[in-house]
Tab-separated table of C-alpha atoms in Angstrom:
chain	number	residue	atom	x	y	z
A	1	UNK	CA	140.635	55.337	92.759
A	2	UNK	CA	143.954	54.864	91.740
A	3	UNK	CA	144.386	51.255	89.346
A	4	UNK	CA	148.383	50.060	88.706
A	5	UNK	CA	148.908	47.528	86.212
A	6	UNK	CA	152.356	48.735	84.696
A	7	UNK	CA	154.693	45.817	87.102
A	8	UNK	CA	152.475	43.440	84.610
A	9	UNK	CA	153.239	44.972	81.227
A	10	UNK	CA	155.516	42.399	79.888
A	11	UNK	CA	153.217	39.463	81.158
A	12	UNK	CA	149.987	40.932	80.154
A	13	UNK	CA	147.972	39.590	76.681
A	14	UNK	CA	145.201	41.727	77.227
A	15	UNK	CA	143.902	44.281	79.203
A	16	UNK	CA	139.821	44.234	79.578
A	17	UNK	CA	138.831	48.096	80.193
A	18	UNK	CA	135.571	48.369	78.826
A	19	UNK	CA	136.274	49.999	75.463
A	20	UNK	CA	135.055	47.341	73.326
A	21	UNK	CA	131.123	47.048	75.305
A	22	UNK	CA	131.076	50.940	74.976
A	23	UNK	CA	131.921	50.926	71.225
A	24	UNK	CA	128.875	48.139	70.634
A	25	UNK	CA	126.289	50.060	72.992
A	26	UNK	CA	127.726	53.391	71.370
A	27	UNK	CA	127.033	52.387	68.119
A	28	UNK	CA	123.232	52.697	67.333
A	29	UNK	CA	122.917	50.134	64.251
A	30	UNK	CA	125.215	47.618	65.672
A	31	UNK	CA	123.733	47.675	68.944
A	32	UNK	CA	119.870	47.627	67.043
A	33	UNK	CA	121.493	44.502	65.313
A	34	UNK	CA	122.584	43.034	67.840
A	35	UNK	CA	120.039	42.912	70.835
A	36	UNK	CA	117.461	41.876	68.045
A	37	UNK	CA	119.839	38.460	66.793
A	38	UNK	CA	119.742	38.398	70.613
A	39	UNK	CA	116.116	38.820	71.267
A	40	UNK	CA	115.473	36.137	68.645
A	41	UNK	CA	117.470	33.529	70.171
A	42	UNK	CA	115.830	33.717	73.435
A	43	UNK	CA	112.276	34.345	72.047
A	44	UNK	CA	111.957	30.690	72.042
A	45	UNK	CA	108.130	31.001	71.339
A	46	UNK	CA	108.378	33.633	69.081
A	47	UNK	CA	105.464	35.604	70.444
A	48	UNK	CA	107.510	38.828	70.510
A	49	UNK	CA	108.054	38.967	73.855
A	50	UNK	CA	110.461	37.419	76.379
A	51	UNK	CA	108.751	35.339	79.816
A	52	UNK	CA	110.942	34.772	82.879
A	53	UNK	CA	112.099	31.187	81.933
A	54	UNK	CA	113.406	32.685	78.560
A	55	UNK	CA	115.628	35.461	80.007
A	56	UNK	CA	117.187	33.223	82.296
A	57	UNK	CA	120.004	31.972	79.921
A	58	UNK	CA	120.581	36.421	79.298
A	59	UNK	CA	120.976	36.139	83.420
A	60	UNK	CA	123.061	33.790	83.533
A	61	UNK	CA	125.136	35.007	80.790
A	62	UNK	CA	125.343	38.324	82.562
A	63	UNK	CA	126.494	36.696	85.610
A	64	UNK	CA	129.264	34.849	83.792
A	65	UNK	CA	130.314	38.241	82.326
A	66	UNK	CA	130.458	39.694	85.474
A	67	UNK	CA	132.518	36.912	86.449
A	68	UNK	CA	129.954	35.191	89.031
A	69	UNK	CA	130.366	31.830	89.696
A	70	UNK	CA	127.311	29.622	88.233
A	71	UNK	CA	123.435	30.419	89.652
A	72	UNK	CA	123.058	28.004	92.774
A	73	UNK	CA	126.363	28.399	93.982
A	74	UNK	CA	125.760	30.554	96.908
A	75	UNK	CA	123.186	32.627	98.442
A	76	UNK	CA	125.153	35.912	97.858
A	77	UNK	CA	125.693	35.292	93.922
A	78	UNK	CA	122.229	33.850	93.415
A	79	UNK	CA	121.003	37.371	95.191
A	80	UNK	CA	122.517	39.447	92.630
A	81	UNK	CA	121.169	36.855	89.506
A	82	UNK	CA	117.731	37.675	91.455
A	83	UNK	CA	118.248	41.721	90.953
A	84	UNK	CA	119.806	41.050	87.414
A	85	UNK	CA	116.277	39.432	86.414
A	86	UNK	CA	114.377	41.669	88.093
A	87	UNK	CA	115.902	44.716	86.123
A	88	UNK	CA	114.912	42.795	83.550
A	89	UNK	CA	111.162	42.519	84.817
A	90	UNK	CA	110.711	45.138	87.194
A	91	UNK	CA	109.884	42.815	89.892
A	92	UNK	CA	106.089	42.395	88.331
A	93	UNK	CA	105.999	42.105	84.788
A	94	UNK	CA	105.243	38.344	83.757
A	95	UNK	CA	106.733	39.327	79.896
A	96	UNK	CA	109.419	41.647	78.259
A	97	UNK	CA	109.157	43.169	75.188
A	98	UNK	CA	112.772	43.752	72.638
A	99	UNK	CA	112.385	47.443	73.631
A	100	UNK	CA	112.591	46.876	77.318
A	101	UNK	CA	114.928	44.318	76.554
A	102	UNK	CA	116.863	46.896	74.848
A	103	UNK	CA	117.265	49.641	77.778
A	104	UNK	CA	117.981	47.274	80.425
A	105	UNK	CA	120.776	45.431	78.408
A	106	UNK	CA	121.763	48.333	77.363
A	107	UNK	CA	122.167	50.404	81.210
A	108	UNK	CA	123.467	46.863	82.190
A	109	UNK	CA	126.150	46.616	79.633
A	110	UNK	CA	127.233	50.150	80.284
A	111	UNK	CA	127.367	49.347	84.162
A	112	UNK	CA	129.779	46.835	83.012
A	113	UNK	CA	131.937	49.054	81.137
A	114	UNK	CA	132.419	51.400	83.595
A	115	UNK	CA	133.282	49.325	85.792
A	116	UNK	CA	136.236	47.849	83.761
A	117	UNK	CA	137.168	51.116	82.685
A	118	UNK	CA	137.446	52.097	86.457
A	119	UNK	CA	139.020	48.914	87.218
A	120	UNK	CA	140.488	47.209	84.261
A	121	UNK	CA	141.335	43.660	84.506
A	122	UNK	CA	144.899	42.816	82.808
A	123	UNK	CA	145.310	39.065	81.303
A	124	UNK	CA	147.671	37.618	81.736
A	125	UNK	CA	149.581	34.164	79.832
A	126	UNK	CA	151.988	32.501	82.592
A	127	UNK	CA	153.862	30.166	80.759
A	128	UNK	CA	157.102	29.994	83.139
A	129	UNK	CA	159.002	32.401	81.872
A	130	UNK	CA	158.707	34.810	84.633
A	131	UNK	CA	158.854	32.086	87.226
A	132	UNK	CA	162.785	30.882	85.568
A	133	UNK	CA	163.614	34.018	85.810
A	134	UNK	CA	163.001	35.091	89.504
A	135	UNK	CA	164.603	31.713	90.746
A	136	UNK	CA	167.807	32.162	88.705
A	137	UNK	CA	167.667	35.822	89.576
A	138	UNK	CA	169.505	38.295	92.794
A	139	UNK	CA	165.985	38.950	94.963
A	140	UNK	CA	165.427	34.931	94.647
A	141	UNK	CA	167.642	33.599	97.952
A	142	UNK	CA	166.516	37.625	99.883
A	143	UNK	CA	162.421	36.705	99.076
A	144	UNK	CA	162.416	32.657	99.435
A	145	UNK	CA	164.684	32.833	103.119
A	146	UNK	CA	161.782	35.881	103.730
A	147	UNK	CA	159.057	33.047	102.744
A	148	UNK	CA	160.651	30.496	104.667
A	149	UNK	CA	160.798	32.241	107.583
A	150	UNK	CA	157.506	32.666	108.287
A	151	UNK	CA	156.497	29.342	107.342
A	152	UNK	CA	158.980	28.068	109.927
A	153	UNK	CA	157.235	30.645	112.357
A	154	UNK	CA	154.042	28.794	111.455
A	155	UNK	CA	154.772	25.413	112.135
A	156	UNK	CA	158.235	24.301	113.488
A	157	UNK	CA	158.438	21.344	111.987
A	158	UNK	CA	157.346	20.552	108.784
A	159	UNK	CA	158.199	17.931	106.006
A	160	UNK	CA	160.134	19.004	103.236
A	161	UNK	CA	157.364	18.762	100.886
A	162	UNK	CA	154.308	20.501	102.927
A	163	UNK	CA	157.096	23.392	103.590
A	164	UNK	CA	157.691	23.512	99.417
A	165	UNK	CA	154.023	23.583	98.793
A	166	UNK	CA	153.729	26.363	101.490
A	167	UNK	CA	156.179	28.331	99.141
A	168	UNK	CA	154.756	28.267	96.552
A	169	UNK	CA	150.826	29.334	97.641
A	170	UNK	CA	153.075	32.733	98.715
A	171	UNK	CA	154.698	33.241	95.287
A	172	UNK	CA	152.235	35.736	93.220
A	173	UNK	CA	151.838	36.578	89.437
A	174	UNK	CA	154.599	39.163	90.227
A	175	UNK	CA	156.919	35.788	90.450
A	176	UNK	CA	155.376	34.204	87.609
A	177	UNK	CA	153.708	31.989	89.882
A	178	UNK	CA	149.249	31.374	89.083
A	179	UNK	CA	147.322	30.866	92.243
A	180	UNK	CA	148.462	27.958	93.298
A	181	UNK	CA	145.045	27.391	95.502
A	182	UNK	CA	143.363	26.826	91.958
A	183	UNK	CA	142.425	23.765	91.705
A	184	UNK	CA	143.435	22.601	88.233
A	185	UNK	CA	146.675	24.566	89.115
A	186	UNK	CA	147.662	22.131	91.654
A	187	UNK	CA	146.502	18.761	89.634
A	188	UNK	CA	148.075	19.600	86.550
A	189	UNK	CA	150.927	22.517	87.344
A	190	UNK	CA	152.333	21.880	90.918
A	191	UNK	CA	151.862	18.026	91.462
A	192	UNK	CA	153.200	16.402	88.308
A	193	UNK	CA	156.313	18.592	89.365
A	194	UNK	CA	156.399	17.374	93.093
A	195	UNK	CA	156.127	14.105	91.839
A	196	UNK	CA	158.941	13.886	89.783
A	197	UNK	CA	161.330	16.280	92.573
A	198	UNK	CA	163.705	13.182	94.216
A	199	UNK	CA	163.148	14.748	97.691
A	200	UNK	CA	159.892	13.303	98.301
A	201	UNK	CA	161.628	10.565	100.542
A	202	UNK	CA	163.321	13.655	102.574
A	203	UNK	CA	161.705	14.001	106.235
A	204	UNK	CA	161.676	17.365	108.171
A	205	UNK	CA	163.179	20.599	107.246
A	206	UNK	CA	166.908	20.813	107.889
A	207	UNK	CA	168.573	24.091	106.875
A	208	UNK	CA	167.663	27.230	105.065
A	209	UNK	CA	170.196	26.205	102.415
A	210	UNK	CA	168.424	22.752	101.903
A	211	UNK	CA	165.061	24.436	101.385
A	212	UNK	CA	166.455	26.650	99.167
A	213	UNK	CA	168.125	23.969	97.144
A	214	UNK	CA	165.155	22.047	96.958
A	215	UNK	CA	162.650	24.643	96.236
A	216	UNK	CA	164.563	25.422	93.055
A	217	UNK	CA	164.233	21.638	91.720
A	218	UNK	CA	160.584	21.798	92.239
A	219	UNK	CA	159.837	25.472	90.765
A	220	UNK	CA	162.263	24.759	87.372
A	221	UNK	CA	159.733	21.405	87.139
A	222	UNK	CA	156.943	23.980	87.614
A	223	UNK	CA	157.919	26.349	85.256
A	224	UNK	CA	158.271	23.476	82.613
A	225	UNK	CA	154.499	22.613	82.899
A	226	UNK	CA	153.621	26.036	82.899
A	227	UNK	CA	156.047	26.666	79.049
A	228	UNK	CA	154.099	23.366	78.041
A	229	UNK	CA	150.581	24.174	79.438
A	230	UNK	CA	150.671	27.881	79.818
A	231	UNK	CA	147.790	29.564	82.363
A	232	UNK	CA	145.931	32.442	81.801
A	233	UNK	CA	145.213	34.510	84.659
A	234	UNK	CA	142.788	37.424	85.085
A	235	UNK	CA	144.308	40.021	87.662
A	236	UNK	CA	142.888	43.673	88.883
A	237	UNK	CA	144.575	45.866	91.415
A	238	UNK	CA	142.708	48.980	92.028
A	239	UNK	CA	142.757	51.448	95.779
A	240	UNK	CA	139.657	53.081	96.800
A	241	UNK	CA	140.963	56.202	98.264
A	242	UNK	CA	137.510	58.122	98.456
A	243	UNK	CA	138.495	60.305	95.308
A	244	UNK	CA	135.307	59.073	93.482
A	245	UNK	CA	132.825	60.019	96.145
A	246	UNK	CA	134.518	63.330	96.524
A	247	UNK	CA	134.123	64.383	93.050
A	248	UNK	CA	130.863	63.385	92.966
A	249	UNK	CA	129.573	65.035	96.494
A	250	UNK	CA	131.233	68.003	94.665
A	251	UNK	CA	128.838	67.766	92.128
A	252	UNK	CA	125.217	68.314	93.589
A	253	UNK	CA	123.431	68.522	90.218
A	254	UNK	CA	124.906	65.396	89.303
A	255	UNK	CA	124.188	63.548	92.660
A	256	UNK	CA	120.871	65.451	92.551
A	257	UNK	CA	120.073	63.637	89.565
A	258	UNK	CA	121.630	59.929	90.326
A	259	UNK	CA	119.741	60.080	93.953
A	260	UNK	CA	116.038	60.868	92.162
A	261	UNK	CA	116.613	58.701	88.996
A	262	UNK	CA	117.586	55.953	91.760
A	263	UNK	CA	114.490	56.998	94.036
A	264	UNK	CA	112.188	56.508	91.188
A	265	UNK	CA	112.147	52.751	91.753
A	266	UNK	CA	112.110	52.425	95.224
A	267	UNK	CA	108.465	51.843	97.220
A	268	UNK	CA	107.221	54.906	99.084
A	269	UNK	CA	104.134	54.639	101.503
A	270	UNK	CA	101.027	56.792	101.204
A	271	UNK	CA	102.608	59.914	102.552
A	272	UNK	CA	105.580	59.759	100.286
A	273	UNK	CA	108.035	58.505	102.746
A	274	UNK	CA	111.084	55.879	101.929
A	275	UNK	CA	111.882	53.323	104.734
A	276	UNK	CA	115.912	53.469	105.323
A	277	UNK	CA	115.920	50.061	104.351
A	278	UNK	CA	116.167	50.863	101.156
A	279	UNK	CA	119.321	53.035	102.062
A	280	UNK	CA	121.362	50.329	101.129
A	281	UNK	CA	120.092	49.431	98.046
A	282	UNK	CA	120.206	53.323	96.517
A	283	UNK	CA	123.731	53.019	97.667
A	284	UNK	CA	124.274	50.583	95.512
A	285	UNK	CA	122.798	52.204	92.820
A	286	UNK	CA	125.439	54.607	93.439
A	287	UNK	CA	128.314	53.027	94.285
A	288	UNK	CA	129.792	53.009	90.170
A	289	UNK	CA	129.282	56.783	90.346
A	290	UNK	CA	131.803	57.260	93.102
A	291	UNK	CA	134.036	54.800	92.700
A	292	UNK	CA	132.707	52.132	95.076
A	293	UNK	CA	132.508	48.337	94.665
A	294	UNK	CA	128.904	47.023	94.713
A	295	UNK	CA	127.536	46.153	98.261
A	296	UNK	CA	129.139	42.249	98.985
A	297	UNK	CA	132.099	42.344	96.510
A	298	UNK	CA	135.000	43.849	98.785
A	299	UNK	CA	134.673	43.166	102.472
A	300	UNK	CA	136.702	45.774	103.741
A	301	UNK	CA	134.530	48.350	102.221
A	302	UNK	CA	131.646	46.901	103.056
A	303	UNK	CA	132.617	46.931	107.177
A	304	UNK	CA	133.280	50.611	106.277
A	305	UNK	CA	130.073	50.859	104.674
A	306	UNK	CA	128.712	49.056	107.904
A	307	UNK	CA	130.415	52.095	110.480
A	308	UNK	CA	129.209	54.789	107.936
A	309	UNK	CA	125.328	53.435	108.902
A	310	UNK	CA	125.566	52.887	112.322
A	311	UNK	CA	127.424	56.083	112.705
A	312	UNK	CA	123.849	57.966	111.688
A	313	UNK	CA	121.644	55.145	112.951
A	314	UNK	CA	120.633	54.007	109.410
A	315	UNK	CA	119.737	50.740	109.714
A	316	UNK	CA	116.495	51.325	112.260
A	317	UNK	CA	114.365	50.890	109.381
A	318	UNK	CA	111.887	54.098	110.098
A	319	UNK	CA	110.407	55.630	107.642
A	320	UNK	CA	111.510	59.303	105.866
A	321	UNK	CA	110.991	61.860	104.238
A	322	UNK	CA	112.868	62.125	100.165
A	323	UNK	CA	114.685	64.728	101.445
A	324	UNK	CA	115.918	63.677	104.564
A	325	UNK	CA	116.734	59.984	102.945
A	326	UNK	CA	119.103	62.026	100.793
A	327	UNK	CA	120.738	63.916	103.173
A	328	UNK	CA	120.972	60.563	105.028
A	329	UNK	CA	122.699	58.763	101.950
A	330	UNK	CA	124.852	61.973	101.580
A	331	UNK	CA	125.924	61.905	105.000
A	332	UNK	CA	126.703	58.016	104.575
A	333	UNK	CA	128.697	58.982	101.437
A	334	UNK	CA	130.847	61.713	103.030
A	335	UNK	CA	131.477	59.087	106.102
A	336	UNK	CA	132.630	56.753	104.081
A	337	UNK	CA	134.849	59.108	101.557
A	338	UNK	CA	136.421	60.247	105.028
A	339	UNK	CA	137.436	56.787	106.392
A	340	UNK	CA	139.102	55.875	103.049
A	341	UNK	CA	141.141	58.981	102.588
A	342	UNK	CA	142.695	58.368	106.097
A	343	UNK	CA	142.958	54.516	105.401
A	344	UNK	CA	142.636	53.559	101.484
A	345	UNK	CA	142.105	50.081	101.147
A	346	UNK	CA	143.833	48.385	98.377
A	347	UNK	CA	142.551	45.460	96.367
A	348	UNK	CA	144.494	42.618	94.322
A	349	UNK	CA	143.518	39.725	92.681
A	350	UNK	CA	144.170	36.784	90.836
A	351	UNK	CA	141.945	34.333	88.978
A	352	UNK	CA	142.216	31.506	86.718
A	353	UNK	CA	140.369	31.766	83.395
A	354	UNK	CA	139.383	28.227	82.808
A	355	UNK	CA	137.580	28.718	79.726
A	356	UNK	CA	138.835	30.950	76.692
A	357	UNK	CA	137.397	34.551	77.274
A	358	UNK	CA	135.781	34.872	73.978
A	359	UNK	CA	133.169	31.849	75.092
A	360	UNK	CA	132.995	32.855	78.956
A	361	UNK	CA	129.786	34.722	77.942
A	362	UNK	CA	127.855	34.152	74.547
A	363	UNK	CA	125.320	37.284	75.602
A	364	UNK	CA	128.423	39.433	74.421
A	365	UNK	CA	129.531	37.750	70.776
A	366	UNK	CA	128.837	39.586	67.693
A	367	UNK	CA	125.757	38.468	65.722
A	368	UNK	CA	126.382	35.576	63.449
């Protein structure tokens, strides 16, 4: 997989790829220290060991660190909270002790850290800069008649204001625009700005020239909330080109090793067979070895995913052999690796950090 950040240099404040979880997990004493200060604030009984209710605020921690939207949400978020606590637990155990505490944080953490290191996410600071300088510069009248175009297509007639508004949802970071579908983006960036533009009055669109005129006024107002109230904006941009499964079907001691490890936990019957239900989840298991998203975060991948299973009958939920449920998940891997190198699919995208970083998840601050 192939990630580009460099267009976003000069915007970028920080760039999230893992290093820092790796150097804590790395770090024997540091890590020690800190899962115990951690273990300590959740062992709200102080019996030594950690029950369901206590891990919960670790899950949801975890889940804000992943960047999942709060438990409850939706069913497909709440699913993945579910397996989060159940790595904790194993699906049975009623208690945890600090040194299974300790290994699952730990694998967990270092999930996380490949994963940014794979896909780092670049942060951005939009503060109108960028914005200023692509409407006073020579791609601004070539891009905006481009926009305005197919929002014409769209609708034929449209108010001056809708067709503005329009405009501006298909401006990116590239522009210096944040999304503009956020929703404290539009109350506090894009409205004060329409409000105070003196075309509000002004009925249908008229020209190209008027809409470019016009859209100027509003995006300078724009660009003067954004110097006063700046937005920060986490953005990835990664292609998965089948290069990851590749060089790990290349490797059969290594996928040897990931497919038992990940067999270990899943329920055989009494003659030692796996039911290909479970084909899915070993996949996911997986997936951060070559190169894949987890199962429900990228929906192109997963309807490739989806082909790659019916394309060998996987999902008739009979029961196999170890061996042939390998070769099965093998074949599903080399399906898949083949449908990306002859279409990659390529991923942006954009998200407004609401709260500062350093707070989104307390499970990952230092030990006070």
């Amino acid at each position: 997989m192939a990630t580009n950040t460099s267009s976003l240099k000069k915007k970028s404040e920080q760039v999230l790829d893992g290093s820092d979880i790796m150097e804590l997990v790395e770090n024997q004493e540091v890590f020690t220290s800190f899962v115990d200060h951690k273990f300590k604030e959740l062992d709200k009984d102080s019996d030594g060991h950690l029950s369901v209710k206590e891990l919960q605020p670790a899950v949801a921690d975890i889940g804000a660190a992943l960047g999942l939207p709060a438990q409850g949400s939706s069913p497909d978020s709440d699913h993945i909270y579910s397996e989060v606590l159940n790595e904790f637990t194993q699906g049975k155990q009623e208690k945890v002790s600090k040194t299974e505490f300790k290994e699952v944080l730990s694998d967990i953490l270092l999930g996380m850290a490949a994963g940014l290191k794979r896909d780092p996410i670049v942060i951005l600071r939009i503060d109108g800069e960028d914005l200023l300088e692509f409407i006073n510069g020579p791609s601004y009248e070539v891009e905006m008649l481009s926009v305005f175009s197919q929002i014409v297509s769209d609708d034929a007639v449209l108010p001056m204001r809708d067709c503005i508004v329009k405009a501006l949802e298909k401006l990116t970071v590239d522009q210096g625009m944040p999304p503009s579908p956020d929703s404290w983006v539009t109350s506090n960036i894009i409205e004060p700005a329409l409000q105070l533009w003196e075309g509000n009055n002004q009925e249908n669109l008229v020209s190209q020239e008027t809409f470019l005129q016009e859209f100027k006024k509003v995006a300078e107002r724009v660009a003067q909330n954004l110097k006063e109230q700046p937005v920060i904006v986490a953005h990835s941009e990664n292609t998965f080109d089948g290069s990851g499964i590749k060089r790990l079907l290349s490797n059969k001691f290594e996928l040897d090793k990931l497919l038992n490890t990940a067999l270990e936990n899943v329920p055989k019957d009494r003659s030692g067979k796996v039911s290909k239900e479970y084909l899915r989840v070993v996949l996911d298991v997986v997936a951060p070895s070559a190169s894949l998203p987890p199962i429900g975060a990228v929906e192109q991948i997963d309807k490739v995913v989806a082909d790659a299973f019916d394309m060998i009958n996987a999902d008739d939920g009979k029961a196999v052999k170890e061996d042939e449920f390998k070769k099965l998940l093998t074949e599903i891997l080399g399906s898949v690796m083949l449908q990306l190198e002859g279409n990659p699919i390529s991923i942006s995208s954009n998200s407004v950090v609401h709260e500062p970083l350093a707070s989104s998840s307390s499970l990952l601050q230092p030990s006070s």
